[in-house]
mmCIF file of C-alpha atoms in Angstrom:
data_model
loop_
_atom_site.group_PDB
_atom_site.id
_atom_site.type_symbol
_atom_site.label_atom_id
_atom_site.label_comp_id
_atom_site.label_asym_id
_atom_site.label_seq_id
_atom_site.Cartn_x
_atom_site.Cartn_y
_atom_site.Cartn_z
ATOM 1 C CA MET A 13 -0.254 -0.011 0.044
ATOM 2 C CA THR A 14 2.075 3.417 -1.441
ATOM 3 C CA ASP A 15 -1.247 6.095 -0.371
ATOM 4 C CA PRO A 16 0.083 7.478 3.057
ATOM 5 C CA VAL A 17 -3.288 7.861 4.349
ATOM 6 C CA GLY A 18 -4.338 4.781 3.105
ATOM 7 C CA ARG A 19 -1.466 3.175 5.478
ATOM 8 C CA LEU A 20 -2.419 4.945 8.222
ATOM 9 C CA ARG A 21 -5.835 3.394 8.312
ATOM 10 C CA ALA A 22 -4.367 0.518 7.771
ATOM 11 C CA ALA A 23 -2.353 0.602 11.096
ATOM 12 C CA THR A 24 -3.056 -1.484 14.384
ATOM 13 C CA ILE A 25 -1.323 -2.992 17.052
ATOM 14 C CA SER A 26 -1.397 -6.001 15.007
ATOM 15 C CA ASN A 27 -0.350 -4.311 11.712
ATOM 16 C CA GLY A 28 3.062 -2.267 12.628
ATOM 17 C CA ALA A 29 1.326 0.081 14.988
ATOM 18 C CA PRO A 30 2.716 0.485 18.424
ATOM 19 C CA SER A 31 1.459 -1.469 21.571
ATOM 20 C CA ALA A 32 -1.922 -0.059 23.290
ATOM 21 C CA ARG A 33 0.684 0.291 26.136
ATOM 22 C CA ASN A 34 3.485 2.638 24.705
ATOM 23 C CA LEU A 35 0.466 4.751 22.371
ATOM 24 C CA LEU A 36 -1.744 5.551 26.208
ATOM 25 C CA VAL A 37 1.984 6.298 27.300
ATOM 26 C CA THR A 38 2.188 8.497 24.462
ATOM 27 C CA VAL A 39 -1.136 10.697 24.670
ATOM 28 C CA PHE A 40 -0.878 11.261 27.957
ATOM 29 C CA GLY A 41 2.693 12.458 27.690
ATOM 30 C CA ASP A 42 2.673 14.426 23.853
ATOM 31 C CA ALA A 43 -2.070 14.993 24.174
ATOM 32 C CA LEU A 44 -3.153 15.056 27.932
ATOM 33 C CA LEU A 45 0.541 16.592 30.606
ATOM 34 C CA PRO A 46 1.170 19.754 28.499
ATOM 35 C CA HIS A 47 -2.724 21.320 29.234
ATOM 36 C CA GLY A 48 -1.641 20.955 32.710
ATOM 37 C CA THR A 49 -0.446 18.325 35.752
ATOM 38 C CA ASP A 50 -3.847 17.079 36.295
ATOM 39 C CA ILE A 51 -5.853 16.780 33.317
ATOM 40 C CA ALA A 52 -7.792 13.129 34.569
ATOM 41 C CA VAL A 53 -10.017 11.782 31.662
ATOM 42 C CA SER A 54 -12.357 8.904 31.377
ATOM 43 C CA VAL A 55 -11.746 4.805 30.048
ATOM 44 C CA SER A 56 -14.604 5.653 27.459
ATOM 45 C CA SER A 57 -12.094 8.679 26.353
ATOM 46 C CA LEU A 58 -9.074 7.144 26.124
ATOM 47 C CA ALA A 59 -10.700 4.496 23.909
ATOM 48 C CA ALA A 60 -12.029 6.536 21.365
ATOM 49 C CA LEU A 61 -8.965 7.669 20.713
ATOM 50 C CA LEU A 62 -6.771 4.488 20.202
ATOM 51 C CA GLU A 63 -10.046 2.535 18.817
ATOM 52 C CA PRO A 64 -8.562 3.592 15.400
ATOM 53 C CA PHE A 65 -5.674 1.701 16.490
ATOM 54 C CA GLY A 66 -7.546 -1.321 17.083
ATOM 55 C CA VAL A 67 -7.478 -1.152 20.614
ATOM 56 C CA SER A 68 -10.592 -2.641 22.421
ATOM 57 C CA GLU A 69 -12.182 -0.554 25.393
ATOM 58 C CA ARG A 70 -11.144 -4.281 27.671
ATOM 59 C CA LEU A 71 -7.893 -3.916 26.456
ATOM 60 C CA VAL A 72 -7.308 -0.150 27.543
ATOM 61 C CA ARG A 73 -8.423 -0.409 30.402
ATOM 62 C CA THR A 74 -6.006 -4.412 30.810
ATOM 63 C CA SER A 75 -3.279 -1.516 29.823
ATOM 64 C CA LEU A 76 -4.120 1.328 32.307
ATOM 65 C CA THR A 77 -4.660 -1.094 34.923
ATOM 66 C CA ARG A 78 -0.765 -1.936 34.673
ATOM 67 C CA LEU A 79 0.174 1.560 33.818
ATOM 68 C CA VAL A 80 -1.359 1.893 37.074
ATOM 69 C CA ASN A 81 0.209 -0.501 39.337
ATOM 70 C CA ASP A 82 3.411 0.441 37.210
ATOM 71 C CA GLY A 83 3.674 4.440 38.599
ATOM 72 C CA LEU A 84 2.635 6.208 35.416
ATOM 73 C CA LEU A 85 -0.402 6.931 36.036
ATOM 74 C CA SER A 86 -3.291 7.499 38.873
ATOM 75 C CA THR A 87 -6.861 7.184 39.101
ATOM 76 C CA ARG A 88 -9.852 8.597 41.202
ATOM 77 C CA ALA A 89 -13.280 7.795 41.224
ATOM 78 C CA VAL A 90 -16.262 10.428 40.067
ATOM 79 C CA GLY A 91 -19.370 8.814 41.332
ATOM 80 C CA ARG A 92 -19.022 4.612 39.709
ATOM 81 C CA ARG A 93 -16.729 6.276 37.018
ATOM 82 C CA SER A 94 -12.831 6.494 37.110
ATOM 83 C CA PHE A 95 -10.768 8.667 35.466
ATOM 84 C CA TYR A 96 -6.895 8.567 34.714
ATOM 85 C CA GLY A 97 -4.130 10.672 34.285
ATOM 86 C CA VAL A 98 -0.227 10.891 35.179
ATOM 87 C CA ALA A 99 0.465 10.313 38.904
ATOM 88 C CA THR A 100 2.598 13.040 40.746
ATOM 89 C CA ARG A 101 5.625 11.524 40.690
ATOM 90 C CA SER A 102 5.883 9.954 37.700
ATOM 91 C CA VAL A 103 5.417 14.124 35.683
ATOM 92 C CA PRO A 104 9.488 14.059 36.037
ATOM 93 C CA LEU A 105 9.562 11.337 34.283
ATOM 94 C CA PHE A 106 7.907 12.190 31.707
ATOM 95 C CA ARG A 107 9.491 15.777 31.537
ATOM 96 C CA GLN A 108 12.642 14.261 31.470
ATOM 97 C CA ALA A 109 10.734 12.282 28.020
ATOM 98 C CA ASP A 110 10.232 15.276 26.297
ATOM 99 C CA ALA A 111 13.603 17.397 26.342
ATOM 100 C CA ARG A 112 14.771 14.029 24.962
ATOM 101 C CA ILE A 113 12.204 13.917 22.006
ATOM 102 C CA TYR A 114 11.025 17.150 21.119
ATOM 103 C CA GLY A 115 13.967 18.914 23.040
ATOM 104 C CA SER A 116 17.317 20.972 21.569
ATOM 105 C CA ARG A 117 20.105 18.093 20.501
ATOM 106 C CA ARG A 118 21.984 21.377 20.618
ATOM 107 C CA ALA A 119 24.704 21.181 23.459
ATOM 108 C CA THR A 120 28.135 23.064 23.768
ATOM 109 C CA TRP A 121 30.861 19.811 24.685
ATOM 110 C CA ASP A 122 33.373 21.004 26.832
ATOM 111 C CA ARG A 123 34.662 17.231 26.981
ATOM 112 C CA SER A 124 32.968 15.914 29.975
ATOM 113 C CA TRP A 125 31.178 12.715 31.133
ATOM 114 C CA THR A 126 29.081 11.496 33.826
ATOM 115 C CA ILE A 127 29.385 8.858 35.143
ATOM 116 C CA VAL A 128 27.622 6.534 37.231
ATOM 117 C CA VAL A 129 28.154 3.789 39.355
ATOM 118 C CA ILE A 130 25.305 0.944 40.532
ATOM 119 C CA ASP A 131 26.467 -0.911 44.077
ATOM 120 C CA GLY A 132 25.819 -3.810 42.723
ATOM 121 C CA THR A 133 25.478 -5.543 45.830
ATOM 122 C CA GLU A 134 22.627 -2.205 46.777
ATOM 123 C CA ALA A 135 18.776 -3.119 46.552
ATOM 124 C CA THR A 136 17.402 -5.816 44.281
ATOM 125 C CA PRO A 137 18.421 -7.391 40.515
ATOM 126 C CA SER A 138 14.436 -5.244 39.343
ATOM 127 C CA GLU A 139 15.544 -2.717 41.477
ATOM 128 C CA ARG A 140 18.375 -2.120 40.021
ATOM 129 C CA ALA A 141 17.783 -2.845 36.584
ATOM 130 C CA ARG A 142 14.301 -0.604 37.199
ATOM 131 C CA LEU A 143 16.846 2.373 37.904
ATOM 132 C CA ARG A 144 19.003 1.863 35.051
ATOM 133 C CA GLN A 145 16.350 2.008 32.568
ATOM 134 C CA ARG A 146 15.282 5.125 34.087
ATOM 135 C CA LEU A 147 19.205 6.047 33.546
ATOM 136 C CA THR A 148 18.635 4.999 29.709
ATOM 137 C CA TRP A 149 15.540 7.471 29.297
ATOM 138 C CA ALA A 150 17.628 10.100 30.574
ATOM 139 C CA GLY A 151 20.742 9.399 28.189
ATOM 140 C CA LEU A 152 23.175 7.888 29.474
ATOM 141 C CA GLY A 153 24.472 4.583 28.038
ATOM 142 C CA GLY A 154 25.734 0.849 29.202
ATOM 143 C CA VAL A 155 29.241 1.283 29.036
ATOM 144 C CA ALA A 156 30.677 -2.010 31.803
ATOM 145 C CA PRO A 157 28.105 -3.777 34.111
ATOM 146 C CA ASN A 158 26.309 -1.348 37.005
ATOM 147 C CA VAL A 159 28.101 1.551 35.361
ATOM 148 C CA MET A 160 26.679 3.666 32.675
ATOM 149 C CA ALA A 161 27.902 7.091 30.548
ATOM 150 C CA SER A 162 26.955 9.886 29.116
ATOM 151 C CA PRO A 163 28.665 12.770 27.592
ATOM 152 C CA VAL A 164 25.460 15.000 27.455
ATOM 153 C CA VAL A 165 23.852 13.650 30.714
ATOM 154 C CA THR A 166 24.355 16.655 33.690
ATOM 155 C CA ALA A 167 26.675 14.512 36.173
ATOM 156 C CA GLU A 168 23.492 17.131 38.544
ATOM 157 C CA GLU A 169 20.240 15.225 36.528
ATOM 158 C CA ALA A 170 22.187 11.584 36.469
ATOM 159 C CA ALA A 171 21.776 11.737 40.317
ATOM 160 C CA LEU A 172 18.340 13.843 40.581
ATOM 161 C CA VAL A 173 17.055 10.413 38.020
ATOM 162 C CA VAL A 174 18.906 8.577 40.893
ATOM 163 C CA GLU A 175 16.667 10.255 43.768
ATOM 164 C CA GLN A 176 13.763 9.838 42.052
ATOM 165 C CA ALA A 177 14.175 6.403 42.055
ATOM 166 C CA GLY A 178 14.586 5.739 45.709
ATOM 167 C CA GLY A 179 16.024 3.397 47.886
ATOM 168 C CA PHE A 180 19.847 3.510 47.019
ATOM 169 C CA ARG A 181 22.210 5.686 48.726
ATOM 170 C CA ASN A 182 25.661 4.248 47.740
ATOM 171 C CA VAL A 183 25.186 5.343 43.915
ATOM 172 C CA LEU A 184 28.845 7.099 41.997
ATOM 173 C CA VAL A 185 27.870 9.639 40.597
ATOM 174 C CA SER A 186 30.600 11.680 38.488
ATOM 175 C CA ARG A 187 31.804 13.724 35.725
ATOM 176 C CA SER A 188 35.241 14.365 34.431
ATOM 177 C CA ARG A 189 37.719 14.543 31.715
ATOM 178 C CA LEU A 190 39.140 11.412 30.702
ATOM 179 C CA VAL A 191 42.513 10.511 31.114
ATOM 180 C CA GLU A 192 43.876 8.877 28.042
ATOM 181 C CA GLY A 193 47.131 6.651 28.301
ATOM 182 C CA ALA A 194 47.994 2.840 27.300
ATOM 183 C CA GLY A 195 45.235 0.698 28.549
ATOM 184 C CA THR A 196 43.241 3.023 29.403
ATOM 185 C CA ILE A 197 39.468 3.614 27.608
ATOM 186 C CA ASP A 198 39.425 6.578 24.531
ATOM 187 C CA GLU A 199 36.528 9.389 23.722
ATOM 188 C CA GLU A 200 35.860 7.461 20.647
ATOM 189 C CA GLU A 201 35.846 3.101 22.890
ATOM 190 C CA LEU A 202 33.350 4.764 25.454
ATOM 191 C CA ALA A 203 30.713 6.298 22.909
ATOM 192 C CA ARG A 204 30.612 3.542 20.810
ATOM 193 C CA ARG A 205 29.563 1.285 24.419
ATOM 194 C CA CYS A 206 27.285 3.965 25.139
ATOM 195 C CA ALA A 207 24.469 2.652 22.688
ATOM 196 C CA PRO A 208 24.439 0.181 20.001
ATOM 197 C CA LEU A 209 24.600 3.787 17.206
ATOM 198 C CA ASP A 210 24.323 0.570 13.467
ATOM 199 C CA GLU A 211 20.786 -0.150 15.736
ATOM 200 C CA VAL A 212 19.565 3.485 16.470
ATOM 201 C CA ALA A 213 20.845 4.823 13.183
ATOM 202 C CA ALA A 214 18.583 1.869 11.411
ATOM 203 C CA GLY A 215 15.709 2.478 13.538
ATOM 204 C CA TYR A 216 16.185 5.955 12.354
ATOM 205 C CA ASP A 217 15.983 4.884 8.835
ATOM 206 C CA GLU A 218 12.556 2.571 9.170
ATOM 207 C CA PHE A 219 11.404 5.432 10.656
ATOM 208 C CA VAL A 220 12.447 7.563 7.931
ATOM 209 C CA ASP A 221 10.435 5.095 5.409
ATOM 210 C CA ARG A 222 7.705 4.473 6.772
ATOM 211 C CA PHE A 223 6.868 8.267 6.549
ATOM 212 C CA GLY A 224 8.837 9.776 4.471
ATOM 213 C CA ASP A 225 6.379 10.263 1.169
ATOM 214 C CA ILE A 226 3.987 11.951 3.911
ATOM 215 C CA ASP A 227 3.763 15.286 1.863
ATOM 216 C CA ARG A 228 2.599 19.111 2.494
ATOM 217 C CA SER A 229 -0.579 18.042 0.538
ATOM 218 C CA THR A 230 -1.074 15.376 2.698
ATOM 219 C CA LEU A 231 -0.768 17.147 5.672
ATOM 220 C CA ASP A 232 -3.163 19.437 4.582
ATOM 221 C CA ALA A 233 -6.317 17.355 3.570
ATOM 222 C CA LEU A 234 -5.915 15.061 6.740
ATOM 223 C CA GLU A 235 -9.240 14.693 8.585
ATOM 224 C CA PRO A 236 -8.769 15.615 12.567
ATOM 225 C CA SER A 237 -9.932 11.975 12.980
ATOM 226 C CA ASP A 238 -6.628 11.053 10.794
ATOM 227 C CA ALA A 239 -4.275 13.861 12.115
ATOM 228 C CA PHE A 240 -4.189 12.864 15.268
ATOM 229 C CA LYS A 241 -3.598 9.102 15.108
ATOM 230 C CA LEU A 242 -0.496 10.177 12.946
ATOM 231 C CA ARG A 243 0.102 12.647 16.111
ATOM 232 C CA ILE A 244 0.490 9.769 18.365
ATOM 233 C CA LEU A 245 1.693 7.527 15.990
ATOM 234 C CA LEU A 246 4.411 9.666 14.751
ATOM 235 C CA VAL A 247 5.187 10.774 18.204
ATOM 236 C CA ALA A 248 5.143 6.785 19.818
ATOM 237 C CA THR A 249 7.340 5.719 17.517
ATOM 238 C CA TYR A 250 10.390 8.435 17.066
ATOM 239 C CA ARG A 251 10.069 8.133 21.386
ATOM 240 C CA ARG A 252 10.822 4.796 21.375
ATOM 241 C CA LEU A 253 14.061 5.968 19.556
ATOM 242 C CA ALA A 254 14.918 8.975 20.719
ATOM 243 C CA LEU A 255 15.180 7.248 24.254
ATOM 244 C CA VAL A 256 17.893 5.069 23.584
ATOM 245 C CA ASP A 257 19.338 7.503 21.262
ATOM 246 C CA PRO A 258 22.258 8.843 23.651
ATOM 247 C CA LEU A 259 21.979 12.731 22.019
ATOM 248 C CA LEU A 260 26.366 12.568 21.403
ATOM 249 C CA PRO A 261 27.995 15.354 20.353
ATOM 250 C CA GLU A 262 28.221 16.010 16.722
ATOM 251 C CA SER A 263 32.004 15.704 16.836
ATOM 252 C CA LEU A 264 31.459 11.535 18.525
ATOM 253 C CA LEU A 265 28.883 11.146 15.407
ATOM 254 C CA PRO A 266 29.399 9.210 12.504
ATOM 255 C CA GLU A 267 29.279 11.079 9.139
ATOM 256 C CA GLY A 268 25.409 11.746 8.027
ATOM 257 C CA TRP A 269 24.006 11.141 11.300
ATOM 258 C CA ALA A 270 20.470 9.284 10.649
ATOM 259 C CA GLY A 271 19.172 11.168 13.701
ATOM 260 C CA VAL A 272 19.261 14.445 11.923
ATOM 261 C CA ARG A 273 16.784 13.472 8.822
ATOM 262 C CA ALA A 274 14.659 11.827 11.224
ATOM 263 C CA ARG A 275 14.545 14.709 13.552
ATOM 264 C CA ALA A 276 13.701 16.747 11.137
ATOM 265 C CA LEU A 277 11.020 14.690 9.115
ATOM 266 C CA ALA A 278 9.221 14.342 12.809
ATOM 267 C CA ALA A 279 9.242 18.096 13.187
ATOM 268 C CA PHE A 280 7.664 18.598 10.035
ATOM 269 C CA VAL A 281 5.499 15.691 10.249
ATOM 270 C CA TYR A 282 4.531 16.713 13.478
ATOM 271 C CA GLY A 283 3.963 20.804 12.081
ATOM 272 C CA GLY A 284 1.733 19.696 9.698
ATOM 273 C CA CYS A 285 -0.469 17.490 12.278
ATOM 274 C CA ALA A 286 -1.250 19.217 15.284
ATOM 275 C CA ASP A 287 -3.240 21.592 15.024
ATOM 276 C CA ALA A 288 -5.611 19.523 13.691
ATOM 277 C CA ALA A 289 -5.391 16.534 16.048
ATOM 278 C CA GLU A 290 -5.932 19.220 19.296
ATOM 279 C CA ARG A 291 -9.202 19.705 17.840
ATOM 280 C CA HIS A 292 -9.577 16.733 17.611
ATOM 281 C CA LEU A 293 -8.530 15.819 21.035
ATOM 282 C CA ALA A 294 -10.607 18.138 22.609
ATOM 283 C CA ALA A 295 -14.015 17.155 20.402
ATOM 284 C CA THR A 296 -13.284 13.856 21.673
ATOM 285 C CA VAL A 297 -11.579 14.167 25.793
ATOM 286 C CA GLU A 298 -14.405 13.868 28.803
ATOM 287 C CA ARG A 299 -13.077 15.513 31.415
ATOM 288 C CA PRO A 300 -14.525 15.461 35.292
ATOM 289 C CA ASP A 301 -14.216 18.543 35.595
ATOM 290 C CA GLY A 302 -15.605 19.871 31.561
ATOM 291 C CA SER A 303 -13.998 19.264 28.437
ATOM 292 C CA LEU A 304 -10.864 20.825 27.277
ATOM 293 C CA VAL A 305 -9.702 23.513 25.718
ATOM 294 C CA PRO A 306 -7.829 22.871 22.380
ATOM 295 C CA ASP A 307 -4.500 25.427 22.819
ATOM 296 C CA PRO A 308 -2.595 24.827 20.476
ATOM 297 C CA THR A 309 -0.137 27.654 21.298
ATOM 298 C CA TRP A 310 2.416 24.868 23.119
ATOM 299 C CA LEU A 311 2.240 22.387 19.973
ATOM 300 C CA HIS A 312 4.776 24.556 17.524
ATOM 301 C CA GLY A 313 7.948 25.038 20.053
ATOM 302 C CA ARG A 314 8.287 21.150 19.976
ATOM 303 C CA PHE A 315 10.528 19.008 18.079
ATOM 304 C CA HIS A 316 13.424 22.063 17.367
ATOM 305 C CA VAL A 317 15.551 22.139 14.471
ATOM 306 C CA ASP A 318 18.928 23.105 15.369
#
């Protein structure tokens, strides 16, 4: 199928679209949270938003329960109905993801590296794995067992992730320049260990292949419901790449880095569908304290392209 709109309408969770969980996290992070950290919406609203992806209301309910159990979302009852929103303690996690997905890629590098060492005897294996996952989302990469590094994440940012994870007292966080010499690791090797750049580049190439034929005329002709589906599909797909991309300084990236093309494409498509998608969101969402008022002004600063 070569028609971009036809492909979009055919995309479901059983046919190449991200999972129901990923789609829900994207709806909350990209579409709902910018309207306020206290926003909560009904299950039926979320089911209506995800129905074009082939997600049933039953699967929405199951996925919401798991996200609540994981601490990402919270629920409140209004009469006999449940409304869901981002859990207060998880707002910083969503903000960190926002910065990695939409924020500027330009950073002045002082040639220093932030190093995080997790005590292998502290906490449980699952708690250490959860901390490593959060540090990965923040932009650090694993360079050795329980050792993570980044040239762009500051020591203060890494320490904040450890603090927010809770339950740790002996994590070492430091930032300094490498001392290179015989038998020591150099910048290129450390960068290589931070992330599998070949795999990340392949993901970006697939992203460009999937969305690259969407042009301005296609975007201008989209119905609001199709625009919303495209916006969520775009962000959910790009999000999975952005959260594993170490965002290395340009000097440490291969020439012609695929992430540059993918980001420019994401910015173009998002900018072309965001306003119409916002209208569909406002017409669909049900809140306990009234309807959602469309506010497209915040949309235009997203996907900053340096």
